[in-house]
């Protein structure tokens, strides 16, 4: 007697909600991870207009059709935290979430931008190296995550410089950091082990960040969260001085790992092969 073949389980499903979302590299990263270990998975870019209601509708619909979770990107990272029933300490500290995991207890918010930046910075640290002082440019949502990560790595002095000083002061008060005047940002570099640009300056189509790196110690590390272009003028200037650099792609690759492991599979290596494939997609941004 012929046996009825059992129905295969549906693919595991996750995605990324943002606006706009068409250029997101996250689907490619997750699909590479899934293909490497032969997991049957889909990871979709989902557009939701700005505003909490649109975000909540999209997240609710995805949960209802069986998505395991979603990454969340601009402009919805604060909406994701508000939408969640519970949140990790990192998401609470950063005031934003880039991950929502759907479970019977309700949506759980996490922030893997924090760990992603910490991992990207750790990649370039020497054995036993403990940077102590950082200058962070910008005071938006991304800066909050970066400051939380730097504190988690044990940095003791973190100075936040922002064009709008009130925002820097609020961030510094919330997270236990210091501030530095935006106009004097170059002078602050003399005492910095780590410099991080979290502003949109240097991004394709935006003005460049006017900043001389002359005062940075030769042991300093320069990080930029921008990855279009991959080599921002800031990172080019750092490389010209032979300083160690951390680019936005490194952070992006690392932040994807916790979501992939939570929703789709079990192994996710951030390695040269992944970087090469993403750099090829980014096209002209490839610089090394
Ligand atoms: P994100 O969540 O990615 O951090 P954001 O909250 O819009 O985005 O923050 C953008 C950051 O880039 C801010 O620190 C912003 O400075 P302001 O707080 O003064 O707006 C900074 N930024 C954007 N354009 C800038 C410019 N032309 N000069 C200086 N800083 C700029």
mmCIF file of C-alpha atoms and ligand atoms in Angstrom:
data_model
loop_
_atom_site.group_PDB
_atom_site.id
_atom_site.type_symbol
_atom_site.label_atom_id
_atom_site.label_comp_id
_atom_site.label_asym_id
_atom_site.label_seq_id
_atom_site.Cartn_x
_atom_site.Cartn_y
_atom_site.Cartn_z
ATOM 1 C CA UNK A 1 0.000 0.000 0.000
ATOM 2 C CA UNK A 2 1.388 3.389 -0.987
ATOM 3 C CA UNK A 3 2.342 5.548 1.958
ATOM 4 C CA UNK A 4 1.200 9.137 1.912
ATOM 5 C CA UNK A 5 4.365 11.228 1.970
ATOM 6 C CA UNK A 6 4.439 13.376 5.096
ATOM 7 C CA UNK A 7 4.182 17.084 4.447
ATOM 8 C CA UNK A 8 7.581 18.764 4.729
ATOM 9 C CA UNK A 9 7.754 21.392 7.465
ATOM 10 C CA UNK A 10 7.531 24.974 6.176
ATOM 11 C CA UNK A 11 10.793 26.882 5.877
ATOM 12 C CA UNK A 12 11.766 28.875 8.938
ATOM 13 C CA UNK A 13 10.966 32.496 8.265
ATOM 14 C CA UNK A 14 12.386 35.801 9.445
ATOM 15 C CA UNK A 15 12.962 39.218 7.924
ATOM 16 C CA UNK A 16 13.924 42.822 8.381
ATOM 17 C CA UNK A 17 11.446 45.685 8.772
ATOM 18 C CA UNK A 18 12.494 49.179 7.729
ATOM 19 C CA UNK A 19 11.720 52.146 5.499
ATOM 20 C CA UNK A 20 13.230 52.186 2.972
ATOM 21 C CA UNK A 21 14.426 48.598 2.965
ATOM 22 C CA UNK A 22 15.287 47.761 -0.660
ATOM 23 C CA UNK A 23 19.035 48.163 -0.254
ATOM 24 C CA UNK A 24 19.361 46.185 2.981
ATOM 25 C CA UNK A 25 22.185 43.646 2.989
ATOM 26 C CA UNK A 26 20.531 41.644 5.784
ATOM 27 C CA UNK A 27 18.618 39.230 3.486
ATOM 28 C CA UNK A 28 21.875 38.357 1.740
ATOM 29 C CA UNK A 29 23.731 37.801 5.006
ATOM 30 C CA UNK A 30 21.030 35.499 6.397
ATOM 31 C CA UNK A 31 20.665 33.597 3.143
ATOM 32 C CA UNK A 32 24.416 32.983 3.038
ATOM 33 C CA UNK A 33 24.358 31.688 6.625
ATOM 34 C CA UNK A 34 21.387 29.403 5.821
ATOM 35 C CA UNK A 35 22.888 28.070 2.585
ATOM 36 C CA UNK A 36 26.160 27.265 4.324
ATOM 37 C CA UNK A 37 24.502 24.881 6.752
ATOM 38 C CA UNK A 38 21.701 23.702 4.475
ATOM 39 C CA UNK A 39 18.877 25.214 6.512
ATOM 40 C CA UNK A 40 15.523 25.662 4.759
ATOM 41 C CA UNK A 41 14.909 29.324 5.552
ATOM 42 C CA UNK A 42 13.531 32.513 4.105
ATOM 43 C CA UNK A 43 14.518 36.017 5.197
ATOM 44 C CA UNK A 44 12.523 38.821 3.646
ATOM 45 C CA UNK A 45 12.846 42.612 3.479
ATOM 46 C CA UNK A 46 9.566 44.107 4.755
ATOM 47 C CA UNK A 47 8.657 47.738 4.276
ATOM 48 C CA UNK A 48 6.681 49.597 6.957
ATOM 49 C CA UNK A 49 6.127 53.332 6.767
ATOM 50 C CA UNK A 50 7.410 55.514 9.598
ATOM 51 C CA UNK A 51 5.226 55.546 12.705
ATOM 52 C CA UNK A 52 4.370 53.092 15.443
ATOM 53 C CA UNK A 53 1.030 51.961 13.968
ATOM 54 C CA UNK A 54 2.521 50.877 10.647
ATOM 55 C CA UNK A 55 5.335 49.103 12.445
ATOM 56 C CA UNK A 56 2.984 47.293 14.824
ATOM 57 C CA UNK A 57 0.757 46.175 11.934
ATOM 58 C CA UNK A 58 3.716 44.748 10.029
ATOM 59 C CA UNK A 59 5.234 43.009 13.046
ATOM 60 C CA UNK A 60 1.856 41.572 14.085
ATOM 61 C CA UNK A 61 1.151 40.246 10.610
ATOM 62 C CA UNK A 62 4.545 38.550 10.400
ATOM 63 C CA UNK A 63 4.089 36.978 13.811
ATOM 64 C CA UNK A 64 0.634 35.723 12.774
ATOM 65 C CA UNK A 65 1.952 33.964 9.677
ATOM 66 C CA UNK A 66 4.616 32.175 11.653
ATOM 67 C CA UNK A 67 7.738 34.316 11.392
ATOM 68 C CA UNK A 68 10.178 33.439 14.180
ATOM 69 C CA UNK A 69 11.352 37.012 14.496
ATOM 70 C CA UNK A 70 12.498 40.116 12.679
ATOM 71 C CA UNK A 71 15.390 42.480 12.555
ATOM 72 C CA UNK A 72 14.390 46.100 12.712
ATOM 73 C CA UNK A 73 16.167 48.998 11.091
ATOM 74 C CA UNK A 74 15.621 52.723 10.562
ATOM 75 C CA UNK A 75 13.295 54.366 11.401
ATOM 76 C CA UNK A 76 11.694 51.698 13.592
ATOM 77 C CA UNK A 77 14.248 50.748 16.255
ATOM 78 C CA UNK A 78 12.468 52.700 18.966
ATOM 79 C CA UNK A 79 9.078 51.433 17.799
ATOM 80 C CA UNK A 80 10.363 47.884 18.161
ATOM 81 C CA UNK A 81 11.277 48.458 21.786
ATOM 82 C CA UNK A 82 7.870 50.032 22.456
ATOM 83 C CA UNK A 83 6.088 47.132 20.732
ATOM 84 C CA UNK A 84 7.837 44.439 22.748
ATOM 85 C CA UNK A 85 6.387 42.745 25.816
ATOM 86 C CA UNK A 86 9.867 42.440 27.311
ATOM 87 C CA UNK A 87 13.363 43.622 26.413
ATOM 88 C CA UNK A 88 17.004 42.731 27.032
ATOM 89 C CA UNK A 89 19.235 44.962 29.160
ATOM 90 C CA UNK A 90 21.117 46.048 26.003
ATOM 91 C CA UNK A 91 17.907 47.144 24.262
ATOM 92 C CA UNK A 92 16.719 48.976 27.370
ATOM 93 C CA UNK A 93 20.051 50.731 27.830
ATOM 94 C CA UNK A 94 20.260 51.746 24.159
ATOM 95 C CA UNK A 95 16.586 52.779 24.121
ATOM 96 C CA UNK A 96 16.196 50.904 20.850
ATOM 97 C CA UNK A 97 15.915 47.391 19.476
ATOM 98 C CA UNK A 98 17.068 45.863 16.202
ATOM 99 C CA UNK A 99 15.659 42.400 16.971
ATOM 100 C CA UNK A 100 12.178 41.166 17.870
ATOM 101 C CA UNK A 101 11.689 37.499 18.649
ATOM 102 C CA UNK A 102 8.123 36.196 18.603
ATOM 103 C CA UNK A 103 7.216 33.708 21.300
ATOM 104 C CA UNK A 104 4.208 32.562 23.285
ATOM 105 C CA UNK A 105 5.069 35.152 25.957
ATOM 106 C CA UNK A 106 4.913 37.955 23.383
ATOM 107 C CA UNK A 107 7.511 39.814 21.316
ATOM 108 C CA UNK A 108 10.940 40.073 22.963
ATOM 109 C CA UNK A 109 13.208 42.983 22.007
ATOM 110 C CA UNK A 110 16.960 42.774 21.858
ATOM 111 C CA UNK A 111 19.739 44.951 20.501
ATOM 112 C CA UNK A 112 22.478 43.117 18.629
ATOM 113 C CA UNK A 113 23.911 46.387 17.286
ATOM 114 C CA UNK A 114 25.526 46.666 20.713
ATOM 115 C CA UNK A 115 27.177 43.243 20.593
ATOM 116 C CA UNK A 116 27.829 43.655 16.856
ATOM 117 C CA UNK A 117 29.897 46.759 17.413
ATOM 118 C CA UNK A 118 31.705 45.184 20.374
ATOM 119 C CA UNK A 119 32.588 42.139 18.244
ATOM 120 C CA UNK A 120 33.732 44.284 15.321
ATOM 121 C CA UNK A 121 35.977 46.351 17.585
ATOM 122 C CA UNK A 122 37.287 43.246 19.343
ATOM 123 C CA UNK A 123 38.321 41.828 15.948
ATOM 124 C CA UNK A 124 41.032 44.492 15.658
ATOM 125 C CA UNK A 125 42.225 44.517 19.280
ATOM 126 C CA UNK A 126 45.560 42.920 20.067
ATOM 127 C CA UNK A 127 45.733 40.159 22.681
ATOM 128 C CA UNK A 128 45.328 41.752 26.109
ATOM 129 C CA UNK A 129 44.715 45.238 24.706
ATOM 130 C CA UNK A 130 42.248 47.280 26.794
ATOM 131 C CA UNK A 131 41.339 50.627 25.251
ATOM 132 C CA UNK A 132 40.340 53.166 27.915
ATOM 133 C CA UNK A 133 39.232 56.366 26.237
ATOM 134 C CA UNK A 134 36.843 56.923 23.363
ATOM 135 C CA UNK A 135 35.443 59.845 21.413
ATOM 136 C CA UNK A 136 32.001 59.212 19.922
ATOM 137 C CA UNK A 137 30.729 61.561 17.213
ATOM 138 C CA UNK A 138 26.943 61.886 17.078
ATOM 139 C CA UNK A 139 24.176 61.424 19.601
ATOM 140 C CA UNK A 140 21.380 59.637 17.719
ATOM 141 C CA UNK A 141 20.079 56.114 18.188
ATOM 142 C CA UNK A 142 23.223 54.537 16.781
ATOM 143 C CA UNK A 143 25.420 56.498 19.183
ATOM 144 C CA UNK A 144 23.458 55.145 22.146
ATOM 145 C CA UNK A 145 24.165 51.566 21.121
ATOM 146 C CA UNK A 146 27.837 52.358 20.557
ATOM 147 C CA UNK A 147 28.211 53.964 23.994
ATOM 148 C CA UNK A 148 26.535 50.953 25.637
ATOM 149 C CA UNK A 149 28.948 48.665 23.762
ATOM 150 C CA UNK A 150 32.001 50.721 24.722
ATOM 151 C CA UNK A 151 30.960 50.652 28.362
ATOM 152 C CA UNK A 152 30.460 46.909 28.107
ATOM 153 C CA UNK A 153 34.013 46.584 26.782
ATOM 154 C CA UNK A 154 35.252 48.413 29.877
ATOM 155 C CA UNK A 155 36.152 51.812 28.421
ATOM 156 C CA UNK A 156 36.387 54.304 31.242
ATOM 157 C CA UNK A 157 36.215 57.691 29.535
ATOM 158 C CA UNK A 158 33.723 58.176 26.746
ATOM 159 C CA UNK A 159 33.250 61.683 25.339
ATOM 160 C CA UNK A 160 30.248 62.316 23.091
ATOM 161 C CA UNK A 161 30.477 65.221 20.624
ATOM 162 C CA UNK A 162 27.391 66.232 18.681
ATOM 163 C CA UNK A 163 26.375 69.156 16.469
ATOM 164 C CA UNK A 164 23.325 69.663 18.712
ATOM 165 C CA UNK A 165 24.898 69.789 22.186
ATOM 166 C CA UNK A 166 21.638 69.158 24.086
ATOM 167 C CA UNK A 167 21.336 65.721 22.522
ATOM 168 C CA UNK A 168 24.895 64.842 23.526
ATOM 169 C CA UNK A 169 24.196 66.022 27.067
ATOM 170 C CA UNK A 170 21.044 63.903 27.299
ATOM 171 C CA UNK A 171 22.791 60.810 25.982
ATOM 172 C CA UNK A 172 25.744 61.340 28.300
ATOM 173 C CA UNK A 173 23.475 61.781 31.324
ATOM 174 C CA UNK A 174 21.392 58.702 30.426
ATOM 175 C CA UNK A 175 24.344 56.410 29.874
ATOM 176 C CA UNK A 176 27.036 57.781 32.152
ATOM 177 C CA UNK A 177 29.336 59.326 29.559
ATOM 178 C CA UNK A 178 30.935 62.779 29.170
ATOM 179 C CA UNK A 179 30.467 65.365 26.437
ATOM 180 C CA UNK A 180 32.870 67.327 24.268
ATOM 181 C CA UNK A 181 32.081 70.401 22.154
ATOM 182 C CA UNK A 182 31.485 69.515 18.485
ATOM 183 C CA UNK A 183 33.720 72.398 17.389
ATOM 184 C CA UNK A 184 36.596 71.046 19.492
ATOM 185 C CA UNK A 185 36.280 67.428 18.390
ATOM 186 C CA UNK A 186 39.698 67.361 16.718
ATOM 187 C CA UNK A 187 41.422 68.488 19.916
ATOM 188 C CA UNK A 188 39.832 65.677 21.911
ATOM 189 C CA UNK A 189 41.517 63.089 19.714
ATOM 190 C CA UNK A 190 44.882 63.540 21.429
ATOM 191 C CA UNK A 191 43.652 61.441 24.344
ATOM 192 C CA UNK A 192 41.563 58.907 22.420
ATOM 193 C CA UNK A 193 42.212 55.195 22.044
ATOM 194 C CA UNK A 194 39.065 54.767 19.969
ATOM 195 C CA UNK A 195 37.220 57.196 17.677
ATOM 196 C CA UNK A 196 33.752 56.252 16.426
ATOM 197 C CA UNK A 197 31.690 58.137 13.851
ATOM 198 C CA UNK A 198 27.975 57.456 14.352
ATOM 199 C CA UNK A 199 26.765 60.435 12.324
ATOM 200 C CA UNK A 200 25.605 60.225 8.735
ATOM 201 C CA UNK A 201 28.521 62.422 7.650
ATOM 202 C CA UNK A 202 30.648 60.633 5.051
ATOM 203 C CA UNK A 203 27.742 58.555 3.765
ATOM 204 C CA UNK A 204 27.162 58.624 -0.002
ATOM 205 C CA UNK A 205 25.162 61.770 -0.748
ATOM 206 C CA UNK A 206 25.905 63.401 2.623
ATOM 207 C CA UNK A 207 28.542 66.008 3.451
ATOM 208 C CA UNK A 208 31.857 64.575 4.576
ATOM 209 C CA UNK A 209 33.018 64.689 8.170
ATOM 210 C CA UNK A 210 35.507 67.507 8.524
ATOM 211 C CA UNK A 211 38.023 66.185 11.000
ATOM 212 C CA UNK A 212 41.799 66.129 11.114
ATOM 213 C CA UNK A 213 43.161 62.930 12.651
ATOM 214 C CA UNK A 214 46.588 64.475 13.240
ATOM 215 C CA UNK A 215 46.295 64.366 17.028
ATOM 216 C CA UNK A 216 45.167 60.749 17.293
ATOM 217 C CA UNK A 217 47.821 58.522 18.901
ATOM 218 C CA UNK A 218 49.330 56.019 16.485
ATOM 219 C CA UNK A 219 47.858 53.179 18.540
ATOM 220 C CA UNK A 220 44.295 54.474 18.092
ATOM 221 C CA UNK A 221 41.450 52.651 16.360
ATOM 222 C CA UNK A 222 39.012 54.484 14.070
ATOM 223 C CA UNK A 223 35.521 53.091 13.518
ATOM 224 C CA UNK A 224 32.756 54.278 11.210
ATOM 225 C CA UNK A 225 29.242 52.855 11.240
ATOM 226 C CA UNK A 226 28.647 54.077 7.677
ATOM 227 C CA UNK A 227 29.129 51.329 5.064
ATOM 228 C CA UNK A 228 28.064 53.113 1.898
ATOM 229 C CA UNK A 229 30.750 53.822 0.835
ATOM 230 C CA UNK A 230 32.673 51.099 2.618
ATOM 231 C CA UNK A 231 35.747 53.275 2.834
ATOM 232 C CA UNK A 232 34.494 56.615 4.104
ATOM 233 C CA UNK A 233 36.799 59.635 3.919
ATOM 234 C CA UNK A 234 37.306 59.181 7.682
ATOM 235 C CA UNK A 235 38.495 55.583 7.295
ATOM 236 C CA UNK A 236 40.651 56.549 4.302
ATOM 237 C CA UNK A 237 42.351 59.207 6.437
ATOM 238 C CA UNK A 238 42.874 56.676 9.227
ATOM 239 C CA UNK A 239 44.405 54.148 6.841
ATOM 240 C CA UNK A 240 46.647 56.816 5.385
ATOM 241 C CA UNK A 241 48.014 57.171 8.903
ATOM 242 C CA UNK A 242 48.237 53.357 9.214
ATOM 243 C CA UNK A 243 45.759 53.317 12.083
ATOM 244 C CA UNK A 244 43.572 50.281 12.685
ATOM 245 C CA UNK A 245 40.047 50.677 11.334
ATOM 246 C CA UNK A 246 36.610 49.134 11.837
ATOM 247 C CA UNK A 247 34.136 49.666 9.013
ATOM 248 C CA UNK A 248 30.362 49.635 9.035
ATOM 249 C CA UNK A 249 30.222 46.314 7.222
ATOM 250 C CA UNK A 250 32.058 44.575 10.034
ATOM 251 C CA UNK A 251 29.444 45.783 12.513
ATOM 252 C CA UNK A 252 26.600 44.856 10.157
ATOM 253 C CA UNK A 253 27.864 41.297 9.705
ATOM 254 C CA UNK A 254 28.308 40.740 13.435
ATOM 255 C CA UNK A 255 24.887 42.169 14.380
ATOM 256 C CA UNK A 256 23.212 39.612 12.107
ATOM 257 C CA UNK A 257 24.527 36.588 14.003
ATOM 258 C CA UNK A 258 22.227 36.575 17.082
ATOM 259 C CA UNK A 259 19.058 36.895 14.964
ATOM 260 C CA UNK A 260 20.131 34.131 12.629
ATOM 261 C CA UNK A 261 20.858 31.814 15.537
ATOM 262 C CA UNK A 262 17.609 32.720 17.315
ATOM 263 C CA UNK A 263 15.339 32.215 14.306
ATOM 264 C CA UNK A 264 16.861 30.253 11.466
ATOM 265 C CA UNK A 265 19.893 28.111 12.166
ATOM 266 C CA UNK A 266 22.704 27.336 14.536
ATOM 267 C CA UNK A 267 26.025 28.290 12.917
ATOM 268 C CA UNK A 268 26.890 31.740 11.595
ATOM 269 C CA UNK A 269 30.511 32.622 10.927
ATOM 270 C CA UNK A 270 31.580 36.168 10.158
ATOM 271 C CA UNK A 271 34.556 35.533 7.904
ATOM 272 C CA UNK A 272 36.460 36.725 4.835
ATOM 273 C CA UNK A 273 34.155 34.844 2.463
ATOM 274 C CA UNK A 274 31.067 36.616 3.823
ATOM 275 C CA UNK A 275 32.816 39.970 3.634
ATOM 276 C CA UNK A 276 33.985 39.374 0.060
ATOM 277 C CA UNK A 277 30.470 38.510 -1.093
ATOM 278 C CA UNK A 278 28.955 41.565 0.561
ATOM 279 C CA UNK A 279 31.699 43.811 -0.771
ATOM 280 C CA UNK A 280 30.996 42.518 -4.270
ATOM 281 C CA UNK A 281 27.342 43.514 -3.801
ATOM 282 C CA UNK A 282 28.291 46.920 -2.474
ATOM 283 C CA UNK A 283 30.267 47.337 -5.700
ATOM 284 C CA UNK A 284 32.499 50.351 -6.007
ATOM 285 C CA UNK A 285 32.839 50.626 -2.226
ATOM 286 C CA UNK A 286 35.381 47.811 -2.152
ATOM 287 C CA UNK A 287 38.651 49.111 -0.912
ATOM 288 C CA UNK A 288 40.868 46.294 0.249
HETATM 289 P P1 LIG B 1 20.877 57.345 13.989
HETATM 290 O O1 LIG B 1 19.729 56.704 14.682
HETATM 291 O O2 LIG B 1 21.402 56.580 12.816
HETATM 292 O O3 LIG B 1 21.988 57.705 14.930
HETATM 293 P P2 LIG B 1 19.875 60.048 13.964
HETATM 294 O O4 LIG B 1 19.179 59.825 15.252
HETATM 295 O O5 LIG B 1 19.160 60.774 12.884
HETATM 296 O O6 LIG B 1 20.290 58.672 13.298
HETATM 297 O O7 LIG B 1 21.290 60.729 14.263
HETATM 298 C C1 LIG B 1 22.081 61.253 13.254
HETATM 299 C C2 LIG B 1 23.329 61.878 13.856
HETATM 300 O O8 LIG B 1 24.112 62.461 12.817
HETATM 301 C C3 LIG B 1 23.041 62.982 14.862
HETATM 302 O O9 LIG B 1 24.016 62.953 15.869
HETATM 303 C C4 LIG B 1 23.155 64.230 13.988
HETATM 304 O O10 LIG B 1 23.471 65.393 14.710
HETATM 305 P P3 LIG B 1 22.287 66.315 15.328
HETATM 306 O O11 LIG B 1 21.854 65.636 16.596
HETATM 307 O O12 LIG B 1 22.923 67.636 15.556
HETATM 308 O O13 LIG B 1 21.197 66.354 14.298
HETATM 309 C C5 LIG B 1 24.319 63.847 13.113
HETATM 310 N N1 LIG B 1 24.367 64.642 11.888
HETATM 311 C C6 LIG B 1 23.578 64.501 10.794
HETATM 312 N N2 LIG B 1 23.899 65.434 9.861
HETATM 313 C C7 LIG B 1 24.913 66.181 10.399
HETATM 314 C C8 LIG B 1 25.685 67.291 9.947
HETATM 315 N N3 LIG B 1 25.486 67.828 8.716
HETATM 316 N N4 LIG B 1 26.640 67.796 10.761
HETATM 317 C C9 LIG B 1 26.853 67.272 11.980
HETATM 318 N N5 LIG B 1 26.148 66.214 12.468
HETATM 319 C C10 LIG B 1 25.203 65.681 11.686
#
